[in-house]
GROMACS .gro file of C-alpha atoms in nm:
model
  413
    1UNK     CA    1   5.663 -20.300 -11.208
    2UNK     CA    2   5.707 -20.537 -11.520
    3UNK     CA    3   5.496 -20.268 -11.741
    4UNK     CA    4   5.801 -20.015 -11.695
    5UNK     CA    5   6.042 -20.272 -11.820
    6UNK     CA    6   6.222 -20.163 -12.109
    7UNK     CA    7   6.166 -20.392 -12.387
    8UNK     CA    8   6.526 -20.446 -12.615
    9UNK     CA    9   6.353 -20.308 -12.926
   10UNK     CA   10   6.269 -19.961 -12.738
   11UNK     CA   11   6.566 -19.938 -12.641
   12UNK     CA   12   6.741 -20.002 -13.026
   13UNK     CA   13   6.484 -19.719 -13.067
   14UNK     CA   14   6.629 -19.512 -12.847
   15UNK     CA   15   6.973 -19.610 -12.906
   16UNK     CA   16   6.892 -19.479 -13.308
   17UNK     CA   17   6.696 -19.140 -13.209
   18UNK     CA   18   7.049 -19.070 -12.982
   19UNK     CA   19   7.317 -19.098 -13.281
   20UNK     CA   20   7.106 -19.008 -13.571
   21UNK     CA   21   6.799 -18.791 -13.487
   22UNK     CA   22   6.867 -18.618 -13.242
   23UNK     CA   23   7.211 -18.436 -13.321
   24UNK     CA   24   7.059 -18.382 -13.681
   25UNK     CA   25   6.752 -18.165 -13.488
   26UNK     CA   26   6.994 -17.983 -13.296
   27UNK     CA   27   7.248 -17.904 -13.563
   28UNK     CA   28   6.978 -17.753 -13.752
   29UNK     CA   29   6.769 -17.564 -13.564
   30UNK     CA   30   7.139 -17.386 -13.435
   31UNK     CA   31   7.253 -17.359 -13.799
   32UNK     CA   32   6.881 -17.230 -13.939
   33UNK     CA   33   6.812 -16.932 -13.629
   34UNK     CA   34   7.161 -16.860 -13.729
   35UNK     CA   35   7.089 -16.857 -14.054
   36UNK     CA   36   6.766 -16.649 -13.997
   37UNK     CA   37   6.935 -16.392 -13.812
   38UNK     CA   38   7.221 -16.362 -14.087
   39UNK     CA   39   6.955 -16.282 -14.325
   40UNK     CA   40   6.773 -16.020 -14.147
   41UNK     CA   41   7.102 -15.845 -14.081
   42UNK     CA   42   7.109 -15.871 -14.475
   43UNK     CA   43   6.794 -15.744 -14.515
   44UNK     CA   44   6.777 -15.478 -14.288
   45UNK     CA   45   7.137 -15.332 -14.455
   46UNK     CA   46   6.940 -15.383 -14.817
   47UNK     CA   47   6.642 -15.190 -14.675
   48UNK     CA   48   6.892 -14.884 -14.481
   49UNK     CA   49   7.082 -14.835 -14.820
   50UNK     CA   50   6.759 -14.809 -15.006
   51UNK     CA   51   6.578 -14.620 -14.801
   52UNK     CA   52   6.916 -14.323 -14.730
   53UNK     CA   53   6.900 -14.358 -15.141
   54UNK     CA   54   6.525 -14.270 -15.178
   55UNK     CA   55   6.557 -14.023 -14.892
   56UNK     CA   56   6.870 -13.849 -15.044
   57UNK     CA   57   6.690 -13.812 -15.400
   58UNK     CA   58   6.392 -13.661 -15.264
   59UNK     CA   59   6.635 -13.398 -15.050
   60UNK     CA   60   6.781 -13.336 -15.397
   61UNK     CA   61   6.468 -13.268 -15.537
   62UNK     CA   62   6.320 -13.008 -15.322
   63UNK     CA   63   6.662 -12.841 -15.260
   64UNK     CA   64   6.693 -12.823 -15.630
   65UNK     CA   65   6.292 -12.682 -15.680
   66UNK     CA   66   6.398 -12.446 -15.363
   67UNK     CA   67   6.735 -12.315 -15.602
   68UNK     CA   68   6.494 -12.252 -15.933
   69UNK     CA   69   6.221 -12.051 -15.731
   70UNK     CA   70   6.570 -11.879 -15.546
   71UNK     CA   71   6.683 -11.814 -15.936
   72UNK     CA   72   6.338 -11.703 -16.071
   73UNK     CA   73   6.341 -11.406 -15.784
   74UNK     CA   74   6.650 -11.268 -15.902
   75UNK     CA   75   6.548 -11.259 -16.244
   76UNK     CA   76   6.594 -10.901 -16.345
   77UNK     CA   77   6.234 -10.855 -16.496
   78UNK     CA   78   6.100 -11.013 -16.217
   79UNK     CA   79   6.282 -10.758 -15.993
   80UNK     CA   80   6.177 -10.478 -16.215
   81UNK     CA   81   5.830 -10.552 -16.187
   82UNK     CA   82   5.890 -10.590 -15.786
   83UNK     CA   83   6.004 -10.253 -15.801
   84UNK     CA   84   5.711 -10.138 -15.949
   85UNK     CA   85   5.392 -10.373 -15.945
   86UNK     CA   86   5.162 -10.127 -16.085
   87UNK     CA   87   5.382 -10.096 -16.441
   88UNK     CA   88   5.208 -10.300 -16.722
   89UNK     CA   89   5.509 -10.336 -16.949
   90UNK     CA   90   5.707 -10.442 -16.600
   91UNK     CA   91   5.429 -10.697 -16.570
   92UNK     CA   92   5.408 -10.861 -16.894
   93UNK     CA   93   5.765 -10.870 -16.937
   94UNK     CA   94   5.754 -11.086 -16.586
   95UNK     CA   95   5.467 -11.258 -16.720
   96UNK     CA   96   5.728 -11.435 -16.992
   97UNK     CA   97   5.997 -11.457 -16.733
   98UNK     CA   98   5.735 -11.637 -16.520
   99UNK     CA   99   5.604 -11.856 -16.833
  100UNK     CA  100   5.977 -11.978 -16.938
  101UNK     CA  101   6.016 -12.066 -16.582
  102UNK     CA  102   5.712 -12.312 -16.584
  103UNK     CA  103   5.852 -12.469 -16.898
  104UNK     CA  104   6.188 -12.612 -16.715
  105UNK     CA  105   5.987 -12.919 -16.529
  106UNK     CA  106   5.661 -13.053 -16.641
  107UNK     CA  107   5.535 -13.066 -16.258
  108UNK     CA  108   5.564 -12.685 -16.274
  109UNK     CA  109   5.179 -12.604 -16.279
  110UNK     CA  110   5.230 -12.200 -16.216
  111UNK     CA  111   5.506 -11.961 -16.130
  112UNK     CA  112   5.404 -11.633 -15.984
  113UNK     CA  113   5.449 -11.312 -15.845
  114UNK     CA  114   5.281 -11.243 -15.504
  115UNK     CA  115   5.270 -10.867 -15.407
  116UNK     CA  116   5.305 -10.752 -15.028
  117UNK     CA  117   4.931 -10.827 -14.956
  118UNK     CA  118   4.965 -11.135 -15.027
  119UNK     CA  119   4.746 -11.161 -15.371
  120UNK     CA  120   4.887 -11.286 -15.669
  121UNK     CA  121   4.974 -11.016 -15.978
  122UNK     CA  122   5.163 -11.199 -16.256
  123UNK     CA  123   5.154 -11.534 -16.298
  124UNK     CA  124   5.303 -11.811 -16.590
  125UNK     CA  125   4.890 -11.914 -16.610
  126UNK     CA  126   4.650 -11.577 -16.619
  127UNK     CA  127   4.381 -11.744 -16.425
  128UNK     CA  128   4.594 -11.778 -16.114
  129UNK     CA  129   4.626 -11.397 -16.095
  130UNK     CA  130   4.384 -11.175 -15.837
  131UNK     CA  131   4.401 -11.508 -15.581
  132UNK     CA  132   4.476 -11.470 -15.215
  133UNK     CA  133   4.724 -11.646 -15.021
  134UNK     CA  134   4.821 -11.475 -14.767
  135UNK     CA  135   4.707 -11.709 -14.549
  136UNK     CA  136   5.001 -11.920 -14.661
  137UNK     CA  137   5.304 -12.008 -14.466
  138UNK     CA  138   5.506 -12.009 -14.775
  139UNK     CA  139   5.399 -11.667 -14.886
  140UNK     CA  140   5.426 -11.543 -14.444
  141UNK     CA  141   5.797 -11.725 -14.449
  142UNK     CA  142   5.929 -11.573 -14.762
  143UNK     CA  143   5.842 -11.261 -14.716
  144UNK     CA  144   6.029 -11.219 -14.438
  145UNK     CA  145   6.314 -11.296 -14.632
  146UNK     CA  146   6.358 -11.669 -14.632
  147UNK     CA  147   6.325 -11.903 -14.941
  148UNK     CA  148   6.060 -12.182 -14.834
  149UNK     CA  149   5.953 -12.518 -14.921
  150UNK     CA  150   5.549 -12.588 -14.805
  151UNK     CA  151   5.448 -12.899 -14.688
  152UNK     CA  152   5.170 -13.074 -14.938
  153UNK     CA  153   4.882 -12.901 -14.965
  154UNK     CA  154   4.551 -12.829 -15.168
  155UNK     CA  155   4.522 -12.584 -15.379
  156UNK     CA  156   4.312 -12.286 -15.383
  157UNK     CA  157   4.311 -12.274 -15.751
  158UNK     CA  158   4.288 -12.667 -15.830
  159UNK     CA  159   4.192 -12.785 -15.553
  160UNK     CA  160   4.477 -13.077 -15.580
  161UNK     CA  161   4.751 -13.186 -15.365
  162UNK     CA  162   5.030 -12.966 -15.446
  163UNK     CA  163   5.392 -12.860 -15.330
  164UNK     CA  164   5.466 -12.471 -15.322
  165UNK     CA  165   5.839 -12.346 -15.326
  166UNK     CA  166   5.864 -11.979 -15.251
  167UNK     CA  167   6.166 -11.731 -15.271
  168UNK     CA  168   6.213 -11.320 -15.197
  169UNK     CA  169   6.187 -11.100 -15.417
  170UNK     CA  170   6.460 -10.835 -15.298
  171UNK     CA  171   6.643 -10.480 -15.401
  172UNK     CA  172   6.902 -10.497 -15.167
  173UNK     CA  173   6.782 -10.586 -14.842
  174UNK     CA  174   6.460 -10.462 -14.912
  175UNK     CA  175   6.178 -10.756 -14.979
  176UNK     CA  176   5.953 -10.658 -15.237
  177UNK     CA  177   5.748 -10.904 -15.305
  178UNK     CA  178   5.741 -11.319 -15.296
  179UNK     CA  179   5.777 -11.562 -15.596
  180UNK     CA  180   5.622 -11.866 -15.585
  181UNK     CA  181   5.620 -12.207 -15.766
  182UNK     CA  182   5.336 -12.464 -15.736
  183UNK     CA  183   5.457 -12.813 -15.785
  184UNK     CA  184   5.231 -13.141 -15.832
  185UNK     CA  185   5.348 -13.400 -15.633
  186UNK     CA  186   5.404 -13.685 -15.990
  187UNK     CA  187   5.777 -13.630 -15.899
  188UNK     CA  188   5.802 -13.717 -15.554
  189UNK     CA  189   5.568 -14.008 -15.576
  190UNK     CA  190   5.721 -14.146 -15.900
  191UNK     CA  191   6.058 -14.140 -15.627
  192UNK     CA  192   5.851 -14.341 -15.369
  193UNK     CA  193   5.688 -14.556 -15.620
  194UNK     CA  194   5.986 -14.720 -15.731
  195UNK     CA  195   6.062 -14.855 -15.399
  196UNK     CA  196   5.753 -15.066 -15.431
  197UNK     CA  197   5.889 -15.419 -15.442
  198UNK     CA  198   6.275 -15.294 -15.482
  199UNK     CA  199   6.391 -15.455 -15.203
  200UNK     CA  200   6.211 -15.800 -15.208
  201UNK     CA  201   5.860 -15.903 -15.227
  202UNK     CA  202   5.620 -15.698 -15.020
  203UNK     CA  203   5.865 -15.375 -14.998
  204UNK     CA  204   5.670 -15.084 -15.018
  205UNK     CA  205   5.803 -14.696 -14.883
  206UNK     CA  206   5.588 -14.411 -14.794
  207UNK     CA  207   5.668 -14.046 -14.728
  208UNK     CA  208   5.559 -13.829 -14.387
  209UNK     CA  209   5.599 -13.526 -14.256
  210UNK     CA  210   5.704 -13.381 -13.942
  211UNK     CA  211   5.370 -13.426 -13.783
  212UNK     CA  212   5.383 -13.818 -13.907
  213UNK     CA  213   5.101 -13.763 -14.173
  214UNK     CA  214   5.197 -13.978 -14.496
  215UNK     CA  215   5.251 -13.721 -14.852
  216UNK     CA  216   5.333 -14.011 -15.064
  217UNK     CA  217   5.298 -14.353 -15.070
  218UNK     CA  218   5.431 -14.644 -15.314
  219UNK     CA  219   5.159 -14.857 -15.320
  220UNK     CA  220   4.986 -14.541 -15.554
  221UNK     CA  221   5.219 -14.657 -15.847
  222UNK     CA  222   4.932 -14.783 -16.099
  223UNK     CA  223   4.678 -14.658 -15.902
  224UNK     CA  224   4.730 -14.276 -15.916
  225UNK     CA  225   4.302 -14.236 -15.949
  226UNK     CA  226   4.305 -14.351 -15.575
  227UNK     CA  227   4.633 -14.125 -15.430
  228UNK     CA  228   4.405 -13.849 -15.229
  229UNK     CA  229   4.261 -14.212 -15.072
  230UNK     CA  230   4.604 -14.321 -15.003
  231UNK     CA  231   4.792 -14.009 -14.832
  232UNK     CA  232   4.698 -13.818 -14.565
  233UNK     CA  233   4.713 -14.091 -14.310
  234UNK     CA  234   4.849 -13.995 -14.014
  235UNK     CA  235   5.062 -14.257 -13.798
  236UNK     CA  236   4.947 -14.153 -13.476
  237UNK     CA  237   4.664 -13.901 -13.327
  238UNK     CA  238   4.748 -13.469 -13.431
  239UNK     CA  239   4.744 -13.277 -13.102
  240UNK     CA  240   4.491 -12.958 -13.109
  241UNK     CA  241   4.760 -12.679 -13.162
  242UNK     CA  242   4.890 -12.875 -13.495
  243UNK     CA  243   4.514 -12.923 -13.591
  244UNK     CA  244   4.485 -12.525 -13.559
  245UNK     CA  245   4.780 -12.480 -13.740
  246UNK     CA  246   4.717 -12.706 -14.049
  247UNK     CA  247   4.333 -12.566 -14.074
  248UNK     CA  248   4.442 -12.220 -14.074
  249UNK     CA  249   4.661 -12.343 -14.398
  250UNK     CA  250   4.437 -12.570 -14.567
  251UNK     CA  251   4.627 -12.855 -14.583
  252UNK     CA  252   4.372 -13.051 -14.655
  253UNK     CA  253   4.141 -12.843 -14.874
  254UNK     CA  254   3.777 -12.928 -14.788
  255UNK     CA  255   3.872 -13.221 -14.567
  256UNK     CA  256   3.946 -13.117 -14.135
  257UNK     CA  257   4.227 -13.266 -13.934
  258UNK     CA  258   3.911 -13.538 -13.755
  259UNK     CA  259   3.827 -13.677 -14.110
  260UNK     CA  260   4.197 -13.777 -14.158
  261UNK     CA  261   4.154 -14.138 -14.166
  262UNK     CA  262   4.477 -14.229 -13.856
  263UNK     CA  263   4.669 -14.552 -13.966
  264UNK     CA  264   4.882 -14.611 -13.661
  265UNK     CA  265   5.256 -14.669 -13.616
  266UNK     CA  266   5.307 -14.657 -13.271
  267UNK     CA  267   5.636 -14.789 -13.309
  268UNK     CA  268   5.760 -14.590 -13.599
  269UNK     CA  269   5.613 -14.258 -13.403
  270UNK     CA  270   5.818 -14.377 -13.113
  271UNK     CA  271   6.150 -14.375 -13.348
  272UNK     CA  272   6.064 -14.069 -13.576
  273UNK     CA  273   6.011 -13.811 -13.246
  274UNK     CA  274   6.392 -13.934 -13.140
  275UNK     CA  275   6.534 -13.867 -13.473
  276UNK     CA  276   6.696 -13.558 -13.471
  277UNK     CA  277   6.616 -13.284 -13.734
  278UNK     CA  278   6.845 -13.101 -13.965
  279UNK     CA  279   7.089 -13.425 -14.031
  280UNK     CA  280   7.056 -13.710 -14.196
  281UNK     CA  281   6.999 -13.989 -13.943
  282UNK     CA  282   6.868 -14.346 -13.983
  283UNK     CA  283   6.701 -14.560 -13.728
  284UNK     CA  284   6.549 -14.892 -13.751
  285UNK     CA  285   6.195 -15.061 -13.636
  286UNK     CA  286   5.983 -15.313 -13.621
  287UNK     CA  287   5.586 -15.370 -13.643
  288UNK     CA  288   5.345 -15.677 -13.686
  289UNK     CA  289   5.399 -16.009 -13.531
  290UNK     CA  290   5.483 -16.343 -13.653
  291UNK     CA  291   5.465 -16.406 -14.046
  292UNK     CA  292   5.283 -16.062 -14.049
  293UNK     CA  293   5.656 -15.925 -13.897
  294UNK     CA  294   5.775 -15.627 -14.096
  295UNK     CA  295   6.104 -15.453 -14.050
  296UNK     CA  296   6.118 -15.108 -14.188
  297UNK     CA  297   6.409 -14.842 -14.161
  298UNK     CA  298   6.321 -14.444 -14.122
  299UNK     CA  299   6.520 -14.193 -14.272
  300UNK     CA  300   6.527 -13.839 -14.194
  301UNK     CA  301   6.540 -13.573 -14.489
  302UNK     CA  302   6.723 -13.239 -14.464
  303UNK     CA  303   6.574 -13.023 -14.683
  304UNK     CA  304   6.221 -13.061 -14.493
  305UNK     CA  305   6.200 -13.240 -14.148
  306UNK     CA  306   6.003 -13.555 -14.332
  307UNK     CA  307   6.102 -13.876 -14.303
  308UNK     CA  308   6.083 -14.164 -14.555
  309UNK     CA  309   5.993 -14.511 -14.427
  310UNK     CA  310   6.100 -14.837 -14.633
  311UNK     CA  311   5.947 -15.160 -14.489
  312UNK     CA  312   5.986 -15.490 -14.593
  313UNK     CA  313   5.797 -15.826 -14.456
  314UNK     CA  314   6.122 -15.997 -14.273
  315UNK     CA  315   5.965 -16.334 -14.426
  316UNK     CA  316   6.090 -16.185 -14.749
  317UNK     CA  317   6.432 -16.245 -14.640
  318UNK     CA  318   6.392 -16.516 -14.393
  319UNK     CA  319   6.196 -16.771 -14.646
  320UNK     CA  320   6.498 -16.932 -14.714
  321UNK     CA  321   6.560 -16.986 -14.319
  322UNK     CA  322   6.171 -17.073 -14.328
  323UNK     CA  323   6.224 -17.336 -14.596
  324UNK     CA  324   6.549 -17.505 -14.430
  325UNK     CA  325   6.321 -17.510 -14.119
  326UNK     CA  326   6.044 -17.717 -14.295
  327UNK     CA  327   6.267 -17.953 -14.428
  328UNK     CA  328   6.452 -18.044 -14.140
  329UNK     CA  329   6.136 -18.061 -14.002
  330UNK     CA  330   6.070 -18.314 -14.275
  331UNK     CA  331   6.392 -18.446 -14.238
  332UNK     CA  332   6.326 -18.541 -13.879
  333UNK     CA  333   5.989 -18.669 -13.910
  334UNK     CA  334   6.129 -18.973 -14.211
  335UNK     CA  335   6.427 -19.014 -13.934
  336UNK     CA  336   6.176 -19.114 -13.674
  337UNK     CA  337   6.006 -19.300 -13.937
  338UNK     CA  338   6.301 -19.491 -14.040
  339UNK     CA  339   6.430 -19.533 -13.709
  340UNK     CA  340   6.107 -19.690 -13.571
  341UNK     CA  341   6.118 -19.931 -13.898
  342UNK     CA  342   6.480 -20.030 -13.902
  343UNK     CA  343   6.454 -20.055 -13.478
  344UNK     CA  344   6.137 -20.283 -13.519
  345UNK     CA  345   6.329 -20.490 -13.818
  346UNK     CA  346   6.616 -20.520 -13.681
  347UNK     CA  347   6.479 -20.637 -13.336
  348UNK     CA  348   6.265 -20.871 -13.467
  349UNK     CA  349   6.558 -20.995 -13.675
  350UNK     CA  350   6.747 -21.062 -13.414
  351UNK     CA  351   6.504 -21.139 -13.165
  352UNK     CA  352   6.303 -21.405 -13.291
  353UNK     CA  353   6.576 -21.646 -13.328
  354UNK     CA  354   6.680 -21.608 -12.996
  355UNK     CA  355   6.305 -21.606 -12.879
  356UNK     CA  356   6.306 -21.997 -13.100
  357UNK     CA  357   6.615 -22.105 -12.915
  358UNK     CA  358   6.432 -22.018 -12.609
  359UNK     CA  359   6.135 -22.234 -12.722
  360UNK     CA  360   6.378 -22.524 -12.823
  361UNK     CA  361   6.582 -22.507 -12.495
  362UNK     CA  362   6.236 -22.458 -12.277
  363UNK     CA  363   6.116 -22.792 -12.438
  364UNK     CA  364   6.451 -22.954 -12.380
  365UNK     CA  365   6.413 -22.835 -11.968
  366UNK     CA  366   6.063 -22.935 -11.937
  367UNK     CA  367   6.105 -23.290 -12.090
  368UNK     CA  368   5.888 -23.276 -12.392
  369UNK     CA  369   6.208 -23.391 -12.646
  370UNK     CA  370   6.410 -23.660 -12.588
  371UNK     CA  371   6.731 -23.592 -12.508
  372UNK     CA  372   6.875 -23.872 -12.746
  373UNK     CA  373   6.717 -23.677 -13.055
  374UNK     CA  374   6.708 -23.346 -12.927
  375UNK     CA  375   6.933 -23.046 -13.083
  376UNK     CA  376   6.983 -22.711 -13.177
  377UNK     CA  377   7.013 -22.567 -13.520
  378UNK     CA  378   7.338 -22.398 -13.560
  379UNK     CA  379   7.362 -22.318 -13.939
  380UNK     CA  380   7.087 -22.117 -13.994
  381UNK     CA  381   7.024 -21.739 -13.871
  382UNK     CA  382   7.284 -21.410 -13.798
  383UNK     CA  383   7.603 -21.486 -13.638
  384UNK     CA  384   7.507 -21.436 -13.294
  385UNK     CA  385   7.186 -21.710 -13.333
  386UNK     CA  386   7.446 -21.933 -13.459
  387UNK     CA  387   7.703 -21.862 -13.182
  388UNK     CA  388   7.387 -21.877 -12.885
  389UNK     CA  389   7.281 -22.215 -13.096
  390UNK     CA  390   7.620 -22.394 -13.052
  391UNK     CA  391   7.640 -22.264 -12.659
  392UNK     CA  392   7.326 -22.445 -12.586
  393UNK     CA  393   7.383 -22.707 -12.847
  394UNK     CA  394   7.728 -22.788 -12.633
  395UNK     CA  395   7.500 -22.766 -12.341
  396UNK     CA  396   7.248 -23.010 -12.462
  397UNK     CA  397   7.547 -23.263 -12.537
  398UNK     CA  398   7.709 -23.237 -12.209
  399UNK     CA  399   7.347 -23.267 -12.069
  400UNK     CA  400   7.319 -23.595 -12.310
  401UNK     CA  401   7.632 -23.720 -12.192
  402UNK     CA  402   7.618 -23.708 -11.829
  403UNK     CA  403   7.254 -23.833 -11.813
  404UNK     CA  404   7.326 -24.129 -12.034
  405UNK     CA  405   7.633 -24.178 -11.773
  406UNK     CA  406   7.381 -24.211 -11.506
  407UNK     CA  407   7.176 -24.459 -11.699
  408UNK     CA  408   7.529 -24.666 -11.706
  409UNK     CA  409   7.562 -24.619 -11.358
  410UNK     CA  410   7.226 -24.707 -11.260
  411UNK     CA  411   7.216 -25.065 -11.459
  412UNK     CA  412   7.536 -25.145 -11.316
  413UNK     CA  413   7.377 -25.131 -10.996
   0.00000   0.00000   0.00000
């Protein structure tokens, strides 16, 4: 069993790895997951006040849209021309109602007048008038008396993704017609687009509605030329009586529900059908794996039940955990390095005197030096080679001194 001996040099090794490599591993891989999971905290907090800010702007927007259109259907030449939708002067002088109305945003694209039948009479741009929508769910919704805010859709007229806010027109409690205002969507996604890299590198936000299909996404900011290839992705497959729905409103223009290209968040579908609608409520969630990890927080909106996502690559925020990692890695790896050097020097340094007094006392037991001349050096080397050196040296003269008594002894004789 002498090859699982120990030799004293692996065991200096050892002894070295115990105190000074080891602790220093442990210390530091407790200290960096610590670390690691301080900084996602961080990060996720970051991300859940961003994302309630981006949300809560976006609420402010449409509720504010929803209060012009509200405005614009109380006008009184507006509710003239309700009154009577046949009246020419009624109509032009709700014509410039309409028209001053479109001037107060620059994403105004057309404020009109829609009459019972659901066809458009007076409108800020002429060319919108004589156009059916009563296939609309804003034009349906407000004419029953409730102001409305559409989800995106194309528009008949310009065939472009498009927001429509629409408001009673009443005398009393009487609806008389429906006003409507169609919005481009530059507002909202100039909102989302600033999230794009706001929270750390890789940050990027996107907008869906209540049937998980994205409206807005950051990563258009630049890149507006490719937004209709950028939105309408839905997170998860649309079951048939939504398909029916959104077809019979031509949400998507030319395009059906089965072209919709689906970009899945299984685990962000899972979060967004428990968050309640109505409030504003935050939940968190995770996708990816590994270094593709990204933690994202969802955010429900009030105004419409959409939700807006922020998600951030948790590498972002745990490179600096990454980077202490890699250098105590490092760390380690020139501790072993140095430990197996200073174990092997200071072995051999201490060895390899011993191993010559071995040598020297070996020749001394065998008979190859004379005792008379024989001796051990007991100046040079470490302390301990000189302190071994005189032991045997004392040994050697005792050895001297008692054979050389025998040779006495024996001549006597």
């Amino acid at each position: 069993m002498a090859f699982l001996r120990i030799r004293f040099w692996q065991k200096v090794l050892g002894a070295l790895l115990c105190v000074g490599i080891v602790p220093v591993a442990l210390v530091s891989m407790v200290s960096i997951q610590t670390t690691r999971q301080d900084l996602t905290s961080l990060g996720v907090t970051n991300i859940l006040q961003r994302s309630t800010s981006t949300a809560g702007a976006i609420d402010a927007y449409l509720q504010s849209r929803l209060g012009d259109i509200v405005l614009v259907g109380k006008l009184p030449d507006i509710v003239r021309f309700g009154q009577n939708l046949k009246d020419p002067a009624a109509k032009a002088a709700a014509r410039v109602a309409l028209s001053a109305a479109a001037a107060r945003s620059p994403e105004y694209e057309s404020v009109a007048v829609v009459d019972p039948d659901g066809n458009i009479t007076a409108a800020s741009i002429l060319t919108d008038e004589g156009t059916s929508v009563k296939f609309r769910e804003y034009f349906t919704t407000a004419f029953k008396g409730t102001p409305y805010i559409s989800d995106p859709s194309y528009s008949v007229i310009t065939n472009k993704p498009a927001l429509f806010f629409s408001a009673p027109v009443k005398d009393g409690d009487k609806v008389l017609a429906v006003v409507r205002t169609r919005v481009n969507m530059a507002a909202i996604w100039d909102v989302v687009e600033g999230d794009l890299g706001a929270v750390g590198e890789g940050a990027h936000g996107f907008l869906v509605d209540d049937y998980g299909i994205r409206l807005a996404v950051s990563e258009t900011k630049g890149h507006r030329d490719l937004a209709e290839s950028l939105i309408y992705k839905p997170i998860a497959p649309i079951d048939d009586e939504t398909v029916k729905k959104l077809v019979a409103d031509k949400r998507f223009g030319l395009k059906t529900p089965e072209q919709l290209v689906i970009d899945p968040l299984p685990t962000l579908k899972t979060v967004l059908d428990k968050l309640p609608r109505g409030i504003t409520t935050s939940s968190q969630f995770s996708y990816g794996a590994a270094s593709a990890e990204q933690r994202g927080v969802v955010t429900r909106l009030t105004a419409k039940p959409w939700a807006y996502i922020l998600a951030v690559p948790i590498a972002t925020y745990t490179k600096a955990a990454d980077d202490a990692t890699l250098n105590a890695m490092s760390m380690v790896i020139v501790g072993l390095l140095l430990s197996f050097v200073i174990g092997v020097l200071l072995t051999r340094s201490l060895v390899r005197p011993l191993r010559r007094l071995v040598g020297e006392a070996t020749m001394v037991s065998t008979g190859d030096v004379d005792l008379r001349y024989a001796r051990f050096d007991t100046r040079s080397g470490d302390d301990i080679t000189r302190e071994v050196a005189s032991a045997f040296d004392r040994m050697l003269n005792a050895l001297r001194f008692y054979a050389l008594s025998d040779d006495a002894t024996t001549g006597e004789d």
